[in-house]
Each structure stands twice: as structure tokens, then as C-alpha cells.
PDB file of C-alpha atoms in Angstrom:
ATOM      1  CA  MET A  26      87.141 -16.385  -7.447  1.00 60.00           C
ATOM      2  CA  SER A  27      87.010 -12.865  -7.638  1.00 75.00           C
ATOM      3  CA  LEU A  28      84.891 -10.566  -9.468  1.00 77.00           C
ATOM      4  CA  MET A  29      87.286  -9.705 -12.071  1.00 77.00           C
ATOM      5  CA  ALA A  30      87.123 -13.537 -13.244  1.00 82.00           C
ATOM      6  CA  VAL A  31      83.202 -13.209 -13.307  1.00 86.00           C
ATOM      7  CA  VAL A  32      83.098 -10.168 -15.589  1.00 84.00           C
ATOM      8  CA  PHE A  33      86.152 -12.056 -17.631  1.00 84.00           C
ATOM      9  CA  THR A  34      84.007 -15.035 -18.161  1.00 89.00           C
ATOM     10  CA  GLY A  35      80.805 -12.684 -19.190  1.00 90.00           C
ATOM     11  CA  ILE A  36      83.330 -10.808 -21.939  1.00 86.00           C
ATOM     12  CA  LEU A  37      84.505 -14.070 -23.172  1.00 87.00           C
ATOM     13  CA  LEU A  38      81.048 -15.560 -23.368  1.00 91.00           C
ATOM     14  CA  PHE A  39      79.691 -12.398 -24.753  1.00 89.00           C
ATOM     15  CA  ALA A  40      82.405 -12.246 -27.242  1.00 85.00           C
ATOM     16  CA  VAL A  41      82.013 -15.642 -28.495  1.00 87.00           C
ATOM     17  CA  GLY A  42      78.113 -14.888 -28.816  1.00 89.00           C
ATOM     18  CA  ALA A  43      78.652 -11.619 -30.819  1.00 85.00           C
ATOM     19  CA  ALA A  44      80.938 -13.325 -33.064  1.00 83.00           C
ATOM     20  CA  GLY A  45      79.047 -16.376 -33.848  1.00 85.00           C
ATOM     21  CA  PHE A  46      75.974 -14.092 -34.418  1.00 86.00           C
ATOM     22  CA  VAL A  47      78.378 -11.818 -36.927  1.00 81.00           C
ATOM     23  CA  LEU A  48      79.823 -15.058 -38.640  1.00 81.00           C
ATOM     24  CA  ARG A  49      77.116 -17.735 -39.114  1.00 81.00           C
ATOM     25  CA  GLY A  50      74.292 -17.391 -41.359  1.00 80.00           C
ATOM     26  CA  ASN A  51      71.902 -20.081 -40.134  1.00 84.00           C
ATOM     27  CA  ALA A  52      68.832 -18.102 -38.846  1.00 87.00           C
ATOM     28  CA  LEU A  53      68.566 -20.795 -35.734  1.00 89.00           C
ATOM     29  CA  VAL A  54      71.985 -20.481 -34.837  1.00 89.00           C
ATOM     30  CA  LEU A  55      71.620 -16.586 -34.519  1.00 90.00           C
ATOM     31  CA  LEU A  56      68.910 -17.124 -32.211  1.00 92.00           C
ATOM     32  CA  LEU A  57      71.468 -19.553 -30.377  1.00 93.00           C
ATOM     33  CA  CYS A  58      74.145 -16.866 -30.288  1.00 93.00           C
ATOM     34  CA  ILE A  59      71.632 -14.352 -28.872  1.00 93.00           C
ATOM     35  CA  GLU A  60      70.784 -16.567 -25.880  1.00 93.00           C
ATOM     36  CA  ILE A  61      74.364 -16.984 -25.428  1.00 94.00           C
ATOM     37  CA  MET A  62      74.808 -13.159 -24.921  1.00 93.00           C
ATOM     38  CA  LEU A  63      71.850 -13.044 -22.895  1.00 94.00           C
ATOM     39  CA  ASN A  64      73.321 -15.413 -20.636  1.00 93.00           C
ATOM     40  CA  ALA A  65      76.910 -13.796 -20.558  1.00 94.00           C
ATOM     41  CA  VAL A  66      74.578 -10.505 -19.442  1.00 93.00           C
ATOM     42  CA  ASN A  67      73.071 -12.665 -16.807  1.00 93.00           C
ATOM     43  CA  LEU A  68      76.290 -13.804 -15.472  1.00 93.00           C
ATOM     44  CA  VAL A  69      78.114 -10.346 -14.769  1.00 91.00           C
ATOM     45  CA  LEU A  70      74.716  -9.321 -13.437  1.00 91.00           C
ATOM     46  CA  ALA A  71      74.644 -12.041 -10.659  1.00 89.00           C
ATOM     47  CA  GLY A  72      78.632 -11.442  -9.890  1.00 87.00           C
ATOM     48  CA  PHE A  73      77.822  -7.926  -9.228  1.00 85.00           C
ATOM     49  CA  SER A  74      74.965  -8.681  -7.081  1.00 85.00           C
ATOM     50  CA  ARG A  75      77.016 -11.245  -5.239  1.00 83.00           C
ATOM     51  CA  TYR A  76      80.026  -8.744  -4.521  1.00 81.00           C
ATOM     52  CA  LEU A  77      78.085  -5.433  -4.102  1.00 78.00           C
ATOM     53  CA  TYR A  78      75.309  -7.218  -2.119  1.00 76.00           C
ATOM     54  CA  GLY A  79      72.144  -6.044  -4.004  1.00 78.00           C
ATOM     55  CA  THR A  80      68.979  -7.442  -4.927  1.00 82.00           C
ATOM     56  CA  GLU A  81      68.858  -5.722  -8.036  1.00 84.00           C
ATOM     57  CA  GLY A  82      70.947  -7.433  -9.959  1.00 85.00           C
ATOM     58  CA  GLN A  83      68.897 -10.893  -9.576  1.00 88.00           C
ATOM     59  CA  VAL A  84      65.702  -8.864 -10.175  1.00 89.00           C
ATOM     60  CA  PHE A  85      67.074  -7.693 -13.717  1.00 90.00           C
ATOM     61  CA  ILE A  86      68.007 -11.286 -14.214  1.00 91.00           C
ATOM     62  CA  PHE A  87      64.603 -12.395 -14.249  1.00 90.00           C
ATOM     63  CA  VAL A  88      63.357  -9.681 -16.403  1.00 90.00           C
ATOM     64  CA  ILE A  89      66.219 -10.765 -18.804  1.00 92.00           C
ATOM     65  CA  MET A  90      64.962 -14.103 -18.694  1.00 92.00           C
ATOM     66  CA  ALA A  91      61.567 -13.198 -19.298  1.00 91.00           C
ATOM     67  CA  ALA A  92      62.878 -11.314 -22.347  1.00 91.00           C
ATOM     68  CA  GLY A  93      64.997 -13.590 -23.774  1.00 91.00           C
ATOM     69  CA  ALA A  94      62.146 -16.269 -23.739  1.00 91.00           C
ATOM     70  CA  ALA A  95      60.125 -13.973 -25.648  1.00 92.00           C
ATOM     71  CA  ALA A  96      62.647 -13.329 -28.074  1.00 91.00           C
ATOM     72  CA  ALA A  97      63.039 -17.013 -28.574  1.00 91.00           C
ATOM     73  CA  ALA A  98      59.377 -17.291 -28.968  1.00 90.00           C
ATOM     74  CA  VAL A  99      59.184 -14.729 -31.377  1.00 92.00           C
ATOM     75  CA  GLY A 100      62.022 -15.353 -33.213  1.00 91.00           C
ATOM     76  CA  LEU A 101      61.520 -18.966 -33.889  1.00 90.00           C
ATOM     77  CA  ALA A 102      57.919 -18.177 -35.132  1.00 89.00           C
ATOM     78  CA  VAL A 103      59.770 -15.537 -37.478  1.00 87.00           C
ATOM     79  CA  VAL A 104      62.339 -18.542 -38.619  1.00 87.00           C
ATOM     80  CA  ALA A 105      59.760 -20.525 -39.182  1.00 86.00           C
ATOM     81  CA  ALA A 106      57.818 -18.258 -41.534  1.00 85.00           C
ATOM     82  CA  LEU A 107      61.100 -17.610 -43.479  1.00 83.00           C
ATOM     83  CA  ARG A 108      61.453 -21.004 -43.878  1.00 83.00           C
ATOM     84  CA  ARG A 109      58.104 -21.596 -45.197  1.00 81.00           C
ATOM     85  CA  ARG A 110      57.910 -18.605 -47.440  1.00 79.00           C
ATOM     86  CA  LEU A 111      61.530 -18.547 -48.865  1.00 78.00           C
ATOM     87  CA  GLY A 112      62.731 -21.978 -48.518  1.00 76.00           C
ATOM     88  CA  THR A 113      65.739 -21.082 -46.467  1.00 75.00           C
ATOM     89  CA  ALA A 114      66.848 -19.548 -43.279  1.00 74.00           C
ATOM     90  CA  ASP A 115      70.353 -18.806 -44.622  1.00 78.00           C
ATOM     91  CA  MET A 116      70.785 -14.965 -43.918  1.00 77.00           C
ATOM     92  CA  ASN A 117      73.625 -14.589 -46.275  1.00 75.00           C
ATOM     93  CA  ARG A 118      70.797 -15.622 -48.953  1.00 77.00           C
ATOM     94  CA  ILE A 119      67.936 -13.476 -47.488  1.00 75.00           C
ATOM     95  CA  ASN A 120      68.736  -9.904 -48.863  1.00 71.00           C
ATOM     96  CA  ALA A 121      65.573  -8.573 -49.859  1.00 69.00           C
ATOM     97  CA  LEU A 122      63.253  -6.598 -47.404  1.00 64.00           C
ATOM     98  CA  LYS A 123      60.533  -7.082 -49.649  1.00 55.00           C
ATOM     99  CA  GLY A 124      58.485 -10.564 -49.060  1.00 51.00           C
TER     100      GLY A 124
ATOM    101  CA  MET B   2      90.326 -23.040  -3.505  1.00 73.00           C
ATOM    102  CA  MET B   3      87.537 -25.758  -4.168  1.00 80.00           C
ATOM    103  CA  ASN B   4      85.339 -22.911  -5.591  1.00 81.00           C
ATOM    104  CA  THR B   5      88.103 -21.263  -7.518  1.00 84.00           C
ATOM    105  CA  LEU B   6      88.588 -24.654  -9.000  1.00 88.00           C
ATOM    106  CA  LEU B   7      84.861 -25.425  -9.888  1.00 90.00           C
ATOM    107  CA  PHE B   8      84.432 -21.744 -10.631  1.00 90.00           C
ATOM    108  CA  TRP B   9      87.401 -22.366 -13.483  1.00 91.00           C
ATOM    109  CA  ALA B  10      86.129 -25.612 -14.898  1.00 93.00           C
ATOM    110  CA  LEU B  11      82.457 -24.563 -15.115  1.00 93.00           C
ATOM    111  CA  ALA B  12      83.908 -21.357 -16.896  1.00 92.00           C
ATOM    112  CA  GLY B  13      86.093 -23.173 -19.461  1.00 93.00           C
ATOM    113  CA  THR B  14      82.990 -25.619 -19.928  1.00 94.00           C
ATOM    114  CA  ALA B  15      80.695 -22.814 -20.659  1.00 93.00           C
ATOM    115  CA  ALA B  16      83.400 -20.988 -22.962  1.00 92.00           C
ATOM    116  CA  ALA B  17      84.045 -24.145 -24.957  1.00 93.00           C
ATOM    117  CA  SER B  18      80.089 -24.864 -25.297  1.00 94.00           C
ATOM    118  CA  ALA B  19      79.679 -21.588 -26.587  1.00 92.00           C
ATOM    119  CA  LEU B  20      82.539 -21.806 -28.954  1.00 89.00           C
ATOM    120  CA  ALA B  21      80.735 -25.345 -30.001  1.00 91.00           C
ATOM    121  CA  VAL B  22      77.139 -23.697 -30.699  1.00 90.00           C
ATOM    122  CA  VAL B  23      79.183 -21.117 -33.088  1.00 88.00           C
ATOM    123  CA  VAL B  24      80.966 -23.846 -34.956  1.00 86.00           C
ATOM    124  CA  PHE B  25      78.579 -26.481 -35.259  1.00 86.00           C
ATOM    125  CA  ARG B  26      77.113 -27.003 -38.757  1.00 83.00           C
ATOM    126  CA  ASN B  27      74.087 -28.868 -37.775  1.00 85.00           C
ATOM    127  CA  PRO B  28      71.449 -27.057 -35.355  1.00 86.00           C
ATOM    128  CA  VAL B  29      70.690 -29.845 -33.596  1.00 88.00           C
ATOM    129  CA  ASN B  30      74.509 -30.232 -32.245  1.00 89.00           C
ATOM    130  CA  GLY B  31      74.021 -26.158 -31.689  1.00 90.00           C
ATOM    131  CA  VAL B  32      71.135 -26.694 -29.223  1.00 92.00           C
ATOM    132  CA  MET B  33      72.719 -29.667 -27.480  1.00 93.00           C
ATOM    133  CA  ALA B  34      75.837 -27.509 -26.734  1.00 93.00           C
ATOM    134  CA  LEU B  35      73.638 -24.544 -25.719  1.00 94.00           C
ATOM    135  CA  LEU B  36      72.305 -27.062 -23.579  1.00 94.00           C
ATOM    136  CA  VAL B  37      75.872 -28.064 -21.872  1.00 95.00           C
ATOM    137  CA  ASN B  38      76.576 -23.826 -21.722  1.00 95.00           C
ATOM    138  CA  LEU B  39      73.090 -23.291 -19.696  1.00 94.00           C
ATOM    139  CA  LEU B  40      74.012 -26.156 -17.361  1.00 94.00           C
ATOM    140  CA  ALA B  41      77.485 -24.946 -16.903  1.00 94.00           C
ATOM    141  CA  THR B  42      76.071 -21.179 -16.478  1.00 94.00           C
ATOM    142  CA  ALA B  43      73.577 -22.585 -13.390  1.00 94.00           C
ATOM    143  CA  GLY B  44      76.309 -24.005 -11.966  1.00 93.00           C
ATOM    144  CA  LEU B  45      78.324 -20.643 -12.121  1.00 92.00           C
ATOM    145  CA  TYR B  46      74.953 -18.921 -10.692  1.00 91.00           C
ATOM    146  CA  LEU B  47      74.871 -21.328  -7.753  1.00 89.00           C
ATOM    147  CA  LEU B  48      78.632 -20.773  -6.776  1.00 87.00           C
ATOM    148  CA  MET B  49      77.769 -17.284  -6.681  1.00 85.00           C
ATOM    149  CA  GLY B  50      74.822 -17.715  -4.125  1.00 82.00           C
ATOM    150  CA  ALA B  51      71.980 -17.424  -6.516  1.00 85.00           C
ATOM    151  CA  PRO B  52      70.035 -20.353  -6.188  1.00 87.00           C
ATOM    152  CA  GLY B  53      67.068 -19.022  -7.222  1.00 87.00           C
ATOM    153  CA  ILE B  54      68.683 -17.551 -10.752  1.00 89.00           C
ATOM    154  CA  ALA B  55      70.077 -21.431 -11.098  1.00 91.00           C
ATOM    155  CA  LEU B  56      66.903 -23.146 -10.668  1.00 91.00           C
ATOM    156  CA  PHE B  57      64.970 -20.563 -12.912  1.00 89.00           C
ATOM    157  CA  GLN B  58      67.943 -21.174 -15.572  1.00 91.00           C
ATOM    158  CA  VAL B  59      67.456 -24.717 -15.408  1.00 93.00           C
ATOM    159  CA  ILE B  60      63.859 -24.613 -15.235  1.00 91.00           C
ATOM    160  CA  LEU B  61      62.994 -22.238 -17.834  1.00 88.00           C
ATOM    161  CA  TYR B  62      65.786 -22.006 -20.168  1.00 89.00           C
ATOM    162  CA  VAL B  63      66.689 -25.723 -20.435  1.00 90.00           C
ATOM    163  CA  GLY B  64      63.067 -26.569 -20.001  1.00 90.00           C
ATOM    164  CA  ALA B  65      61.160 -24.411 -21.961  1.00 89.00           C
ATOM    165  CA  VAL B  66      63.347 -22.485 -24.677  1.00 90.00           C
ATOM    166  CA  LEU B  67      65.660 -25.092 -25.479  1.00 92.00           C
ATOM    167  CA  VAL B  68      62.724 -27.559 -25.967  1.00 91.00           C
ATOM    168  CA  LEU B  69      61.264 -24.800 -27.969  1.00 89.00           C
ATOM    169  CA  PHE B  70      64.345 -24.888 -30.019  1.00 90.00           C
ATOM    170  CA  LEU B  71      64.042 -28.508 -30.661  1.00 90.00           C
ATOM    171  CA  PHE B  72      60.880 -28.340 -31.693  1.00 87.00           C
ATOM    172  CA  ALA B  73      61.865 -25.858 -34.361  1.00 85.00           C
ATOM    173  CA  VAL B  74      64.590 -27.691 -35.506  1.00 85.00           C
ATOM    174  CA  MET B  75      62.396 -31.107 -35.618  1.00 85.00           C
ATOM    175  CA  VAL B  76      59.551 -29.444 -37.377  1.00 81.00           C
ATOM    176  CA  LEU B  77      61.402 -27.598 -39.712  1.00 79.00           C
ATOM    177  CA  ASP B  78      63.737 -30.495 -40.903  1.00 72.00           C
ATOM    178  CA  TRP B  79      67.216 -28.778 -41.143  1.00 71.00           C
ATOM    179  CA  LYS B  80      68.855 -30.484 -44.126  1.00 68.00           C
ATOM    180  CA  THR B  81      72.778 -30.095 -43.884  1.00 66.00           C
ATOM    181  CA  GLY B  82      75.549 -31.015 -46.006  1.00 68.00           C
ATOM    182  CA  GLY B  83      79.110 -30.721 -45.768  1.00 69.00           C
ATOM    183  CA  PRO B  84      81.556 -31.248 -42.842  1.00 71.00           C
ATOM    184  CA  PRO B  85      79.798 -31.272 -39.448  1.00 69.00           C
ATOM    185  CA  PHE B  86      81.794 -28.386 -38.215  1.00 73.00           C
ATOM    186  CA  VAL B  87      82.035 -24.596 -39.818  1.00 72.00           C
ATOM    187  CA  VAL B  88      84.952 -22.418 -39.444  1.00 67.00           C
ATOM    188  CA  PRO B  89      83.642 -19.104 -40.526  1.00 63.00           C
ATOM    189  CA  LEU B  90      86.819 -17.113 -40.292  1.00 65.00           C
ATOM    190  CA  LYS B  91      85.858 -13.815 -42.138  1.00 68.00           C
ATOM    191  CA  PRO B  92      89.167 -11.942 -41.482  1.00 70.00           C
ATOM    192  CA  LEU B  93      87.412  -8.544 -40.988  1.00 75.00           C
ATOM    193  CA  THR B  94      84.674  -9.771 -38.468  1.00 70.00           C
ATOM    194  CA  ALA B  95      87.169 -11.799 -36.744  1.00 70.00           C
ATOM    195  CA  GLY B  96      89.573  -9.596 -35.931  1.00 76.00           C
ATOM    196  CA  ALA B  97      86.879  -7.160 -34.891  1.00 77.00           C
ATOM    197  CA  ALA B  98      85.571  -9.315 -32.284  1.00 72.00           C
ATOM    198  CA  ALA B  99      89.210 -10.439 -31.046  1.00 73.00           C
ATOM    199  CA  VAL B 100      89.486  -6.377 -30.772  1.00 80.00           C
ATOM    200  CA  VAL B 101      86.549  -5.803 -29.088  1.00 77.00           C
ATOM    201  CA  LEU B 102      87.059  -8.747 -26.505  1.00 75.00           C
ATOM    202  CA  ALA B 103      90.967  -7.801 -25.977  1.00 76.00           C
ATOM    203  CA  GLY B 104      89.866  -3.705 -25.663  1.00 82.00           C
ATOM    204  CA  GLY B 105      87.162  -4.506 -23.577  1.00 78.00           C
ATOM    205  CA  GLY B 106      89.039  -6.393 -21.210  1.00 76.00           C
ATOM    206  CA  ALA B 107      92.104  -4.009 -21.098  1.00 77.00           C
ATOM    207  CA  ALA B 108      89.926  -1.243 -20.745  1.00 79.00           C
ATOM    208  CA  PHE B 109      88.184  -2.809 -17.699  1.00 74.00           C
ATOM    209  CA  LEU B 110      91.484  -3.760 -16.046  1.00 72.00           C
ATOM    210  CA  ALA B 111      92.757  -0.225 -16.787  1.00 75.00           C
ATOM    211  CA  GLY B 112      89.802   1.472 -15.345  1.00 72.00           C
ATOM    212  CA  ASN B 113      90.011  -0.966 -12.196  1.00 68.00           C
ATOM    213  CA  ARG B 114      93.579  -0.407 -11.746  1.00 67.00           C
ATOM    214  CA  LEU B 115      93.302   3.514 -12.314  1.00 64.00           C
ATOM    215  CA  PHE B 116      90.417   4.126  -9.964  1.00 60.00           C
ATOM    216  CA  PRO B 117      90.739   1.722  -7.040  1.00 60.00           C
ATOM    217  CA  ARG B 118      88.139   3.321  -4.790  1.00 55.00           C
ATOM    218  CA  THR B 119      85.602   2.842  -7.262  1.00 53.00           C
ATOM    219  CA  GLY B 120      87.122  -0.687  -8.265  1.00 51.00           C
ATOM    220  CA  LEU B 121      85.972  -3.953  -7.534  1.00 54.00           C
ATOM    221  CA  PRO B 122      85.917  -5.613  -3.938  1.00 59.00           C
ATOM    222  CA  GLU B 123      88.310  -7.997  -3.514  1.00 58.00           C
ATOM    223  CA  GLY B 124      86.124 -10.852  -1.920  1.00 59.00           C
ATOM    224  CA  PRO B 125      82.665 -11.512  -1.454  1.00 60.00           C
ATOM    225  CA  PRO B 126      80.997  -9.668   1.730  1.00 59.00           C
ATOM    226  CA  GLY B 127      79.579 -12.656   3.535  1.00 63.00           C
ATOM    227  CA  PRO B 128      76.589 -14.490   1.872  1.00 69.00           C
ATOM    228  CA  GLY B 129      74.729 -13.090  -1.039  1.00 69.00           C
ATOM    229  CA  PRO B 130      71.013 -11.643  -0.970  1.00 77.00           C
ATOM    230  CA  GLY B 131      68.791 -14.858  -0.008  1.00 79.00           C
ATOM    231  CA  ILE B 132      65.671 -15.622  -2.198  1.00 82.00           C
ATOM    232  CA  ARG B 133      63.399 -14.168   0.424  1.00 86.00           C
ATOM    233  CA  GLU B 134      64.691 -10.422   0.249  1.00 85.00           C
ATOM    234  CA  ILE B 135      64.952 -10.894  -3.763  1.00 85.00           C
ATOM    235  CA  ALA B 136      61.095 -11.752  -3.780  1.00 87.00           C
ATOM    236  CA  LEU B 137      60.409  -8.925  -1.418  1.00 88.00           C
ATOM    237  CA  ASP B 138      62.317  -6.506  -3.888  1.00 86.00           C
ATOM    238  CA  LEU B 139      60.688  -7.706  -6.804  1.00 86.00           C
ATOM    239  CA  PHE B 140      57.202  -7.386  -5.498  1.00 89.00           C
ATOM    240  CA  THR B 141      57.202  -4.399  -3.841  1.00 90.00           C
ATOM    241  CA  ARG B 142      60.050  -1.995  -5.379  1.00 89.00           C
ATOM    242  CA  HIS B 143      60.106  -3.583  -8.726  1.00 88.00           C
ATOM    243  CA  LEU B 144      56.321  -4.542  -9.090  1.00 91.00           C
ATOM    244  CA  LEU B 145      55.889  -2.653 -12.291  1.00 92.00           C
ATOM    245  CA  VAL B 146      58.953  -4.149 -14.175  1.00 90.00           C
ATOM    246  CA  PHE B 147      57.480  -7.664 -12.765  1.00 90.00           C
ATOM    247  CA  GLU B 148      54.082  -6.740 -14.408  1.00 92.00           C
ATOM    248  CA  LEU B 149      55.462  -5.434 -17.528  1.00 92.00           C
ATOM    249  CA  ALA B 150      57.583  -8.646 -17.988  1.00 91.00           C
ATOM    250  CA  SER B 151      54.472 -10.703 -17.982  1.00 92.00           C
ATOM    251  CA  VAL B 152      52.593  -8.432 -20.315  1.00 94.00           C
ATOM    252  CA  LEU B 153      55.460  -8.596 -22.725  1.00 93.00           C
ATOM    253  CA  LEU B 154      55.254 -12.466 -22.706  1.00 92.00           C
ATOM    254  CA  LEU B 155      51.797 -12.645 -23.378  1.00 94.00           C
ATOM    255  CA  ALA B 156      52.274 -10.338 -26.233  1.00 94.00           C
ATOM    256  CA  ALA B 157      55.047 -12.659 -27.492  1.00 92.00           C
ATOM    257  CA  ALA B 158      52.825 -15.575 -27.257  1.00 90.00           C
ATOM    258  CA  VAL B 159      50.212 -13.924 -29.053  1.00 92.00           C
ATOM    259  CA  GLY B 160      52.571 -12.449 -31.882  1.00 91.00           C
ATOM    260  CA  ALA B 161      54.375 -15.820 -32.322  1.00 89.00           C
ATOM    261  CA  VAL B 162      50.886 -17.595 -32.893  1.00 88.00           C
ATOM    262  CA  LEU B 163      49.819 -14.571 -35.311  1.00 89.00           C
ATOM    263  CA  ILE B 164      53.192 -14.805 -37.225  1.00 86.00           C
ATOM    264  CA  VAL B 165      53.068 -18.300 -37.857  1.00 83.00           C
ATOM    265  CA  ARG B 166      49.405 -18.344 -38.428  1.00 79.00           C
ATOM    266  CA  LYS B 167      49.257 -15.842 -40.964  1.00 59.00           C
ATOM    267  CA  GLU B 168      51.840 -17.380 -43.002  1.00 51.00           C
ATOM    268  CA  ARG B 169      49.884 -20.718 -43.390  1.00 50.00           C
ATOM    269  CA  LYS B 170      46.552 -19.030 -44.188  1.00 54.00           C
ATOM    270  CA  ARG B 171      48.031 -17.500 -47.393  1.00 54.00           C
ATOM    271  CA  SER B 172      49.705 -20.950 -48.712  1.00 51.00           C
TER     272      SER B 172
END
């Protein structure tokens, strides 16, 4: 496996995640797509860390994982609040900024 | 050779399960597909000589974040009607995604061909950085980032509790 293969896989995963984020309406699925995109970025960082022999890539991955966990926690709380308050979590039907 | 086969098998699994997350209508199925995706990515990390990252992937993502997602699915009771798969092909956005993917890949390849000196190394230069080096780096040079990450997690936890709680108090 070359670094090109790793980067290709990362681009593919990121594109799938981004497409899902744009195309799907369910708020929970949007959060899942965000996690996919974070993972794609982590994959590319790990690849570069391996091939260029640096520790920074893996340190970045730790930080991104922490940020992803925080995003998941806050995002799920927001989804739960939306669901309770508006009765739906379909992003196509939530079109008002005013609660 | 073995590594290459394993790499492509894992990469294919990851891509297929990522597509499944997008396509499944029911969020439970989406979470399960994401589980497959995360495990395949953990395998890729192992292949790339980053066992620490693979370990944290399994413990943190599969063990904590996905369980959180499952709890959310369970508590919120998603009623789903219709077929189990959605194919959300709005032509404009699908076309834009395809263009971005193809353009990104092509630009990357072209850049690698045009600037061979700054291009990618062909093979890995020996074993990757060990977990000891990473830990030393994390706790010395990148200590501030580490501490900021802990503050971020604390703020996220408090924020999540506040968001859910305020809603409960009002209703």
C-alpha cells in the first residue's frame, strides 16, 4: 500500500460523508456523517504520520478524536432537544431559526 | 503483498459501510454501519503502524461515542416508515459531490506528478513512530493542546447537560 492509496481512501470516505451530510435530512444521520468525515481526516493524518515519520499526525488524531466526541455529545443533546421541542428531527422540515 | 490485500479489503469495507450509513433509512442501521466503518478504520490504523490510534478508535469511538448514539436512538424512538433504504439523489448535490471527489483526486495526482520533489514517498521509511515517542511529544511539546482538549470535553459535557435540562424544565 502506498500513501496514494491511503489518501485515495481518505478522499473517498470524506466524499461519502459529505454527500450524506448534504443529501440526508435526519439529524442523527447527519451526526453519523460528521463522524465519517472526521474518520477520513484521521486516516489521512495517520498515513502521513507513517510515511513522513512524524508524531504530530498522531497527536492531531488524538485532538480530533476529542473534538469529535465533544461534537457528538453536544450534537446529540441538540437533536434530543429539537426532537422534544419540535417533534421532528428532519432538517428539511426545520426551517425557522426562531424556536 | 499481504498488507496490500488487507489494506484494500479494509478500505473497501470502510467505503461500503460509509455508503450504508448514508443509504439506510433507520438510524439504528446507520449506527451499526458506522460501527463496521470504525472497526475497518481501526484495522487500517493497525496496518499503518499506529496501534495506539487503533486502540483509542475502538475504546473511544466504538465504546463511547457509538454507545451514546445508540442511547439517543433508543431514548428518542425514531419511527421510520417506508422502504429500508433511501436513495437521496438530488441531482445537483450528487453532481457537486462527484465533481468534488473527482476534482480532489485529480488535483492530488496532478500535484504529485508535477512536483516530484515535494511529492509522496514511495514506501514507508521503516517502522512508524512508536507510542512512546508519541506520548513524549504529546506531554511535552503539545501539552497545551492536550489540556485544551480536556477543557473542550468538559465544556461539551456541561453544555450537553444544560441543553437537555433547560428543555425539560420549560415543558
